[in-house]
Amino acid sequence: MRAVTVILLCLALCAFVDAAKKKKVEKVEAVDELESLIDDIDESKKERDVSDKAPKPLETNPCENFVCGWGKECVIDKKNRPKCECISKCPTDEDPLDQVCGSNNQTFTSLCELYRQRCVCKHKGKECADVQNAKIHLEYLGGCKKLDECTDELMAQFPERMSDWLFQVMKELKKRRELSGKDWEELVSEAESDDEKKHVYPVIWKFCDLDIKPHDKSVSHHELIPITAPVIPMESCIKPFLEGCDANKDGSISIKEWGKCLGLKEGEIQERC
Ligand SMILES: *[C@@H]1O[C@H](CO)[C@@H](O)[C@H](O)[C@H]1NC(C)=O
């Protein structure tokens, strides 16, 4: 569901439809899954749980159904128990479309390579190119490049552009019946015939959509990656804009900060998730 949203966001915002579209779509889905996976897996807990249990019968592969975070793979230790280690080798098909730009403005040949590097550096492995890489994350899809400047004019237009675009996305999802929850479908219908609501509901909806891992009524930097990664190369303002939304600079965006940032009035900012 979220992957679809991201794709639509990208298509609607970037008017970016070319021969590479299919490939892009797959890639965006991969990113989406990836970022969710990273959040989902508490590896230390998982590994502990497994070692507490009695060893499984030999005929089953202990790595089957044993999930490791991105950049890691399951290996079987001497006692036939699964454990997660940094991936030893990422697939190499050298497709330029697989390139990603890391938060250090360094191009990696694939997401796998980026997260492998992070894993290796976290564990102080020999292949770590720079200790700083232990904290690296995905900045955007595609190789690093010089981004267009986010001018004051573009920045000023951005909130309205973003809420228009979110409304288009919502309508499209409703048409496909992929809008999560019946309530939102009704709210879109309401918004379609009411210009005020048209700018309000999509903003609240997107907040709820982003605030899921964890669902804690605030959107962290991490939760923004699925929305920013496909868009940054074409919309240089999205990152500074979203950074600016964290008005009190506490590292996450509350519904109040989000609403205000996207131009809602005090009374319009209502929690619905
Ligand atoms: C990031 O790297 C690209 C390509 O190497 C370069 O053109 C660009 O100026 C760099 N951006 C920053 C902010 O350093």
mmCIF file of C-alpha atoms and ligand atoms in Angstrom:
data_model
loop_
_atom_site.group_PDB
_atom_site.id
_atom_site.type_symbol
_atom_site.label_atom_id
_atom_site.label_comp_id
_atom_site.label_asym_id
_atom_site.label_seq_id
_atom_site.Cartn_x
_atom_site.Cartn_y
_atom_site.Cartn_z
ATOM 1 C CA MET A 1 0.000 0.000 0.000
ATOM 2 C CA ARG A 2 2.663 2.461 0.990
ATOM 3 C CA ALA A 3 4.733 1.509 -2.004
ATOM 4 C CA VAL A 4 1.853 2.409 -4.252
ATOM 5 C CA THR A 5 1.539 5.748 -2.541
ATOM 6 C CA VAL A 6 5.176 6.518 -3.045
ATOM 7 C CA ILE A 7 4.980 5.627 -6.705
ATOM 8 C CA LEU A 8 1.953 7.800 -7.200
ATOM 9 C CA LEU A 9 3.599 10.641 -5.363
ATOM 10 C CA CYS A 10 6.523 10.375 -7.651
ATOM 11 C CA LEU A 11 4.490 10.113 -10.815
ATOM 12 C CA ALA A 12 2.173 12.916 -9.891
ATOM 13 C CA LEU A 13 4.903 15.223 -8.736
ATOM 14 C CA CYS A 14 7.609 14.530 -11.207
ATOM 15 C CA ALA A 15 5.554 13.860 -14.332
ATOM 16 C CA PHE A 16 8.200 11.308 -14.709
ATOM 17 C CA VAL A 17 7.074 8.592 -17.040
ATOM 18 C CA ASP A 18 9.615 7.039 -19.297
ATOM 19 C CA ALA A 19 10.877 3.693 -20.424
ATOM 20 C CA ALA A 20 12.524 3.223 -17.076
ATOM 21 C CA LYS A 21 9.212 3.495 -15.285
ATOM 22 C CA LYS A 22 8.691 -0.147 -14.588
ATOM 23 C CA LYS A 23 12.166 -0.532 -13.271
ATOM 24 C CA LYS A 24 11.707 2.551 -11.105
ATOM 25 C CA VAL A 25 8.485 1.233 -9.714
ATOM 26 C CA GLU A 26 10.105 -2.017 -8.718
ATOM 27 C CA LYS A 27 12.921 -0.135 -7.154
ATOM 28 C CA VAL A 28 10.637 2.115 -5.175
ATOM 29 C CA GLU A 29 8.815 -0.901 -3.865
ATOM 30 C CA ALA A 30 12.104 -2.390 -2.836
ATOM 31 C CA VAL A 31 13.030 0.772 -0.987
ATOM 32 C CA ASP A 32 9.732 0.840 0.727
ATOM 33 C CA GLU A 33 10.026 -2.719 1.870
ATOM 34 C CA LEU A 34 13.557 -2.155 2.844
ATOM 35 C CA GLU A 35 12.889 0.779 5.046
ATOM 36 C CA SER A 36 10.014 -1.026 6.723
ATOM 37 C CA LEU A 37 12.145 -4.056 7.298
ATOM 38 C CA ILE A 38 14.877 -2.094 8.930
ATOM 39 C CA ASP A 39 12.376 -0.656 11.330
ATOM 40 C CA ASP A 40 10.607 -3.919 11.955
ATOM 41 C CA ILE A 41 13.426 -6.083 12.938
ATOM 42 C CA ASP A 42 14.845 -5.994 16.348
ATOM 43 C CA GLU A 43 17.640 -8.324 15.511
ATOM 44 C CA SER A 44 19.195 -8.657 18.910
ATOM 45 C CA LYS A 45 15.860 -9.746 20.299
ATOM 46 C CA LYS A 46 15.248 -12.112 17.449
ATOM 47 C CA GLU A 47 18.636 -13.729 17.789
ATOM 48 C CA ARG A 48 18.161 -14.166 21.510
ATOM 49 C CA ASP A 49 14.727 -15.707 21.078
ATOM 50 C CA VAL A 50 16.104 -18.300 18.765
ATOM 51 C CA SER A 51 19.030 -19.316 20.916
ATOM 52 C CA ASP A 52 16.720 -19.771 23.891
ATOM 53 C CA LYS A 53 14.804 -22.444 22.066
ATOM 54 C CA ALA A 54 15.844 -26.052 21.715
ATOM 55 C CA PRO A 55 17.775 -26.694 18.489
ATOM 56 C CA LYS A 56 15.511 -27.534 15.620
ATOM 57 C CA PRO A 57 15.684 -30.922 13.897
ATOM 58 C CA LEU A 58 18.564 -31.106 11.450
ATOM 59 C CA GLU A 59 16.517 -31.610 8.328
ATOM 60 C CA THR A 60 14.998 -28.135 8.372
ATOM 61 C CA ASN A 61 17.121 -25.219 7.259
ATOM 62 C CA PRO A 62 17.493 -22.992 10.319
ATOM 63 C CA CYS A 63 17.731 -19.947 8.078
ATOM 64 C CA GLU A 64 14.356 -20.607 6.541
ATOM 65 C CA ASN A 65 11.927 -17.973 7.825
ATOM 66 C CA PHE A 66 14.718 -16.323 9.774
ATOM 67 C CA VAL A 67 14.678 -12.691 8.750
ATOM 68 C CA CYS A 68 17.755 -10.517 8.829
ATOM 69 C CA GLY A 69 17.803 -6.736 8.405
ATOM 70 C CA TRP A 70 18.918 -5.198 5.137
ATOM 71 C CA GLY A 71 22.609 -5.414 4.514
ATOM 72 C CA LYS A 72 22.592 -8.703 6.405
ATOM 73 C CA GLU A 73 22.090 -12.318 5.553
ATOM 74 C CA CYS A 74 21.400 -15.438 7.552
ATOM 75 C CA VAL A 75 24.233 -17.864 8.135
ATOM 76 C CA ILE A 76 24.229 -21.080 10.140
ATOM 77 C CA ASP A 77 26.659 -21.318 13.020
ATOM 78 C CA LYS A 78 28.532 -24.390 14.273
ATOM 79 C CA LYS A 79 25.631 -25.392 16.493
ATOM 80 C CA ASN A 80 23.288 -25.290 13.518
ATOM 81 C CA ARG A 81 21.673 -22.093 14.678
ATOM 82 C CA PRO A 82 20.823 -19.212 12.369
ATOM 83 C CA LYS A 83 22.473 -15.849 12.854
ATOM 84 C CA CYS A 84 22.621 -12.614 10.931
ATOM 85 C CA GLU A 85 25.868 -11.400 9.410
ATOM 86 C CA CYS A 86 26.726 -8.616 7.009
ATOM 87 C CA ILE A 87 26.067 -9.722 3.441
ATOM 88 C CA SER A 88 29.276 -11.095 2.003
ATOM 89 C CA LYS A 89 28.477 -10.193 -1.589
ATOM 90 C CA CYS A 90 25.685 -8.135 -3.139
ATOM 91 C CA PRO A 91 24.248 -9.132 -6.538
ATOM 92 C CA THR A 92 26.221 -7.395 -9.286
ATOM 93 C CA ASP A 93 24.167 -6.673 -12.361
ATOM 94 C CA GLU A 94 25.633 -3.184 -12.701
ATOM 95 C CA ASP A 95 22.370 -1.598 -13.739
ATOM 96 C CA PRO A 96 22.765 2.189 -13.446
ATOM 97 C CA LEU A 97 19.104 2.364 -12.419
ATOM 98 C CA ASP A 98 19.958 0.499 -9.241
ATOM 99 C CA GLN A 99 22.251 3.252 -8.030
ATOM 100 C CA VAL A 100 21.383 5.100 -4.872
ATOM 101 C CA CYS A 101 22.782 8.162 -3.196
ATOM 102 C CA GLY A 102 23.673 7.860 0.477
ATOM 103 C CA SER A 103 23.342 10.505 3.160
ATOM 104 C CA ASN A 104 27.074 11.211 2.783
ATOM 105 C CA ASN A 105 26.561 12.145 -0.888
ATOM 106 C CA GLN A 106 28.319 8.995 -2.016
ATOM 107 C CA THR A 107 26.910 6.872 -4.843
ATOM 108 C CA PHE A 108 26.444 3.170 -4.191
ATOM 109 C CA THR A 109 25.825 0.677 -6.979
ATOM 110 C CA SER A 110 22.718 -0.605 -5.185
ATOM 111 C CA LEU A 111 20.777 -0.376 -1.958
ATOM 112 C CA CYS A 112 22.323 -3.666 -1.014
ATOM 113 C CA GLU A 113 25.797 -2.133 -1.238
ATOM 114 C CA LEU A 114 24.765 0.856 0.848
ATOM 115 C CA TYR A 115 23.326 -1.232 3.657
ATOM 116 C CA ARG A 116 26.114 -3.755 3.415
ATOM 117 C CA GLN A 117 28.607 -0.953 3.919
ATOM 118 C CA ARG A 118 26.652 0.319 6.907
ATOM 119 C CA CYS A 119 26.588 -3.153 8.414
ATOM 120 C CA VAL A 120 30.310 -3.732 7.842
ATOM 121 C CA CYS A 121 31.159 -0.399 9.452
ATOM 122 C CA LYS A 122 28.848 -0.985 12.406
ATOM 123 C CA HIS A 123 30.701 -4.192 13.085
ATOM 124 C CA LYS A 124 34.068 -2.579 12.431
ATOM 125 C CA GLY A 125 34.841 -4.948 9.575
ATOM 126 C CA LYS A 126 37.924 -4.688 7.361
ATOM 127 C CA GLU A 127 35.834 -3.682 4.359
ATOM 128 C CA CYS A 128 34.533 -0.561 6.047
ATOM 129 C CA ALA A 129 35.647 2.380 3.918
ATOM 130 C CA ASP A 130 34.912 5.037 6.540
ATOM 131 C CA VAL A 131 33.803 4.671 10.176
ATOM 132 C CA GLN A 132 31.179 7.354 9.527
ATOM 133 C CA ASN A 133 29.422 4.905 7.214
ATOM 134 C CA ALA A 134 28.042 3.086 10.254
ATOM 135 C CA LYS A 135 25.369 5.779 10.332
ATOM 136 C CA ILE A 136 24.737 6.072 6.620
ATOM 137 C CA HIS A 137 21.210 5.917 5.219
ATOM 138 C CA LEU A 138 19.450 6.257 1.906
ATOM 139 C CA GLU A 139 19.186 9.843 0.721
ATOM 140 C CA TYR A 140 17.589 9.330 -2.684
ATOM 141 C CA LEU A 141 17.226 6.927 -5.585
ATOM 142 C CA GLY A 142 19.759 7.268 -8.376
ATOM 143 C CA GLY A 143 23.413 8.268 -8.301
ATOM 144 C CA CYS A 144 24.400 11.366 -6.356
ATOM 145 C CA LYS A 145 24.211 14.490 -8.447
ATOM 146 C CA LYS A 146 24.146 18.209 -8.082
ATOM 147 C CA LEU A 147 20.577 18.978 -7.104
ATOM 148 C CA ASP A 148 18.758 22.004 -8.439
ATOM 149 C CA GLU A 149 18.696 24.838 -6.011
ATOM 150 C CA CYS A 150 15.586 25.155 -3.890
ATOM 151 C CA THR A 151 14.853 28.831 -4.466
ATOM 152 C CA ASP A 152 12.740 30.972 -2.136
ATOM 153 C CA GLU A 153 10.075 31.080 -4.804
ATOM 154 C CA LEU A 154 9.888 27.292 -5.167
ATOM 155 C CA MET A 155 9.943 26.923 -1.413
ATOM 156 C CA ALA A 156 7.061 29.374 -1.016
ATOM 157 C CA GLN A 157 4.949 27.406 -3.491
ATOM 158 C CA PHE A 158 5.832 24.090 -2.001
ATOM 159 C CA PRO A 159 3.167 23.593 0.713
ATOM 160 C CA GLU A 160 0.347 24.174 -1.728
ATOM 161 C CA ARG A 161 1.920 22.012 -4.386
ATOM 162 C CA MET A 162 2.346 19.263 -1.874
ATOM 163 C CA SER A 163 -1.208 19.336 -0.585
ATOM 164 C CA ASP A 164 -2.594 19.421 -4.150
ATOM 165 C CA TRP A 165 -0.470 16.479 -4.981
ATOM 166 C CA LEU A 166 -1.544 14.554 -1.896
ATOM 167 C CA PHE A 167 -5.158 15.133 -2.861
ATOM 168 C CA GLN A 168 -4.488 13.688 -6.331
ATOM 169 C CA VAL A 169 -2.824 10.695 -4.739
ATOM 170 C CA MET A 170 -5.766 10.129 -2.417
ATOM 171 C CA LYS A 171 -8.263 10.310 -5.266
ATOM 172 C CA GLU A 172 -6.238 7.843 -7.276
ATOM 173 C CA LEU A 173 -5.974 5.423 -4.365
ATOM 174 C CA LYS A 174 -9.678 5.672 -3.768
ATOM 175 C CA LYS A 175 -10.366 4.870 -7.399
ATOM 176 C CA ARG A 176 -8.202 1.788 -7.069
ATOM 177 C CA ARG A 177 -9.838 0.972 -3.760
ATOM 178 C CA GLU A 178 -6.445 0.931 -2.147
ATOM 179 C CA LEU A 179 -7.035 3.668 0.349
ATOM 180 C CA SER A 180 -6.628 2.014 3.700
ATOM 181 C CA GLY A 181 -9.777 2.229 5.761
ATOM 182 C CA LYS A 182 -13.327 2.991 4.750
ATOM 183 C CA ASP A 183 -13.305 6.264 6.646
ATOM 184 C CA TRP A 184 -10.751 7.835 4.361
ATOM 185 C CA GLU A 185 -12.815 6.938 1.307
ATOM 186 C CA GLU A 186 -15.713 8.900 2.727
ATOM 187 C CA LEU A 187 -13.473 11.790 3.589
ATOM 188 C CA VAL A 188 -12.133 11.969 0.027
ATOM 189 C CA SER A 189 -15.662 12.067 -1.321
ATOM 190 C CA GLU A 190 -16.400 14.904 1.061
ATOM 191 C CA ALA A 191 -13.247 16.723 0.019
ATOM 192 C CA GLU A 192 -14.057 16.370 -3.670
ATOM 193 C CA SER A 193 -17.029 18.659 -3.265
ATOM 194 C CA ASP A 194 -15.546 21.017 -0.713
ATOM 195 C CA ASP A 195 -12.556 23.195 -1.535
ATOM 196 C CA GLU A 196 -11.653 23.798 2.093
ATOM 197 C CA LYS A 197 -11.468 20.115 2.941
ATOM 198 C CA LYS A 198 -9.554 19.404 -0.226
ATOM 199 C CA HIS A 199 -6.549 21.020 1.387
ATOM 200 C CA VAL A 200 -7.096 19.592 4.827
ATOM 201 C CA TYR A 201 -7.888 15.881 4.646
ATOM 202 C CA PRO A 202 -5.026 14.845 2.373
ATOM 203 C CA VAL A 203 -2.546 16.475 4.726
ATOM 204 C CA ILE A 204 -3.931 14.657 7.762
ATOM 205 C CA TRP A 205 -4.151 11.425 5.814
ATOM 206 C CA LYS A 206 -0.513 11.553 4.742
ATOM 207 C CA PHE A 207 0.585 12.118 8.299
ATOM 208 C CA CYS A 208 -1.282 9.002 9.411
ATOM 209 C CA ASP A 209 0.127 7.091 6.466
ATOM 210 C CA LEU A 210 3.696 8.009 7.362
ATOM 211 C CA ASP A 211 3.388 7.576 11.095
ATOM 212 C CA ILE A 212 3.283 3.815 11.202
ATOM 213 C CA LYS A 213 6.688 2.510 12.168
ATOM 214 C CA PRO A 214 6.351 3.161 15.018
ATOM 215 C CA HIS A 215 2.843 4.576 15.304
ATOM 216 C CA ASP A 216 3.653 7.145 17.951
ATOM 217 C CA LYS A 217 1.869 10.259 16.743
ATOM 218 C CA SER A 218 5.001 11.749 15.363
ATOM 219 C CA VAL A 219 6.927 11.292 12.152
ATOM 220 C CA SER A 220 10.642 10.734 12.515
ATOM 221 C CA HIS A 221 13.320 11.343 9.970
ATOM 222 C CA HIS A 222 13.287 7.633 9.242
ATOM 223 C CA GLU A 223 9.598 7.556 8.509
ATOM 224 C CA LEU A 224 10.083 10.278 5.910
ATOM 225 C CA ILE A 225 12.532 8.318 3.771
ATOM 226 C CA PRO A 226 9.840 6.519 1.728
ATOM 227 C CA ILE A 227 8.345 9.850 0.711
ATOM 228 C CA THR A 228 11.590 11.714 0.108
ATOM 229 C CA ALA A 229 13.816 9.093 -1.551
ATOM 230 C CA PRO A 230 12.044 8.967 -4.921
ATOM 231 C CA VAL A 231 11.238 12.677 -4.964
ATOM 232 C CA ILE A 232 14.448 14.461 -3.921
ATOM 233 C CA PRO A 233 16.185 14.160 -7.323
ATOM 234 C CA MET A 234 13.358 16.098 -8.983
ATOM 235 C CA GLU A 235 12.119 18.282 -6.146
ATOM 236 C CA SER A 236 15.003 19.882 -4.379
ATOM 237 C CA CYS A 237 12.687 21.645 -1.918
ATOM 238 C CA ILE A 238 11.120 18.582 -0.353
ATOM 239 C CA LYS A 239 13.930 17.959 2.088
ATOM 240 C CA PRO A 240 14.515 21.503 3.354
ATOM 241 C CA PHE A 241 10.760 21.916 3.450
ATOM 242 C CA LEU A 242 10.164 18.838 5.585
ATOM 243 C CA GLU A 243 13.116 19.693 7.813
ATOM 244 C CA GLY A 244 11.544 23.066 8.392
ATOM 245 C CA CYS A 245 8.328 21.365 9.505
ATOM 246 C CA ASP A 246 10.009 20.212 12.708
ATOM 247 C CA ALA A 247 9.431 23.612 14.258
ATOM 248 C CA ASN A 248 10.751 22.774 17.733
ATOM 249 C CA LYS A 249 13.727 20.836 16.309
ATOM 250 C CA ASP A 250 13.153 17.758 18.455
ATOM 251 C CA GLY A 251 13.877 15.379 15.592
ATOM 252 C CA SER A 252 10.311 14.450 14.768
ATOM 253 C CA ILE A 253 7.239 16.096 13.342
ATOM 254 C CA SER A 254 4.024 16.126 15.338
ATOM 255 C CA ILE A 255 0.617 16.379 13.713
ATOM 256 C CA LYS A 256 0.434 20.029 14.808
ATOM 257 C CA GLU A 257 3.791 20.837 13.245
ATOM 258 C CA TRP A 258 2.886 18.926 10.088
ATOM 259 C CA GLY A 259 -0.471 20.626 9.680
ATOM 260 C CA LYS A 260 0.896 24.071 10.293
ATOM 261 C CA CYS A 261 3.760 23.497 7.918
ATOM 262 C CA LEU A 262 1.374 22.442 5.141
ATOM 263 C CA GLY A 263 -0.788 25.487 5.632
ATOM 264 C CA LEU A 264 -3.637 24.210 7.809
ATOM 265 C CA LYS A 265 -5.267 26.484 10.326
ATOM 266 C CA GLU A 266 -5.292 25.627 14.017
ATOM 267 C CA GLY A 267 -8.870 24.293 14.027
ATOM 268 C CA GLU A 268 -8.297 22.155 10.957
ATOM 269 C CA ILE A 269 -5.573 20.041 12.496
ATOM 270 C CA GLN A 270 -7.450 17.051 13.797
ATOM 271 C CA GLU A 271 -6.004 13.734 14.641
ATOM 272 C CA ARG A 272 -7.599 10.863 12.712
ATOM 273 C CA CYS A 273 -5.202 8.002 13.237
HETATM 274 C C1 LIG B 1 27.301 15.421 -4.331
HETATM 275 O O1 LIG B 1 27.995 14.724 -5.317
HETATM 276 C C2 LIG B 1 27.742 15.181 -6.630
HETATM 277 C C3 LIG B 1 28.376 14.228 -7.620
HETATM 278 O O2 LIG B 1 29.611 13.774 -7.211
HETATM 279 C C4 LIG B 1 28.244 16.619 -6.768
HETATM 280 O O3 LIG B 1 28.026 17.106 -8.066
HETATM 281 C C5 LIG B 1 27.498 17.466 -5.768
HETATM 282 O O4 LIG B 1 27.941 18.787 -5.792
HETATM 283 C C6 LIG B 1 27.653 16.898 -4.369
HETATM 284 N N1 LIG B 1 26.758 17.629 -3.480
HETATM 285 C C7 LIG B 1 27.151 18.105 -2.327
HETATM 286 C C8 LIG B 1 26.121 18.778 -1.497
HETATM 287 O O5 LIG B 1 28.298 18.019 -1.946
#
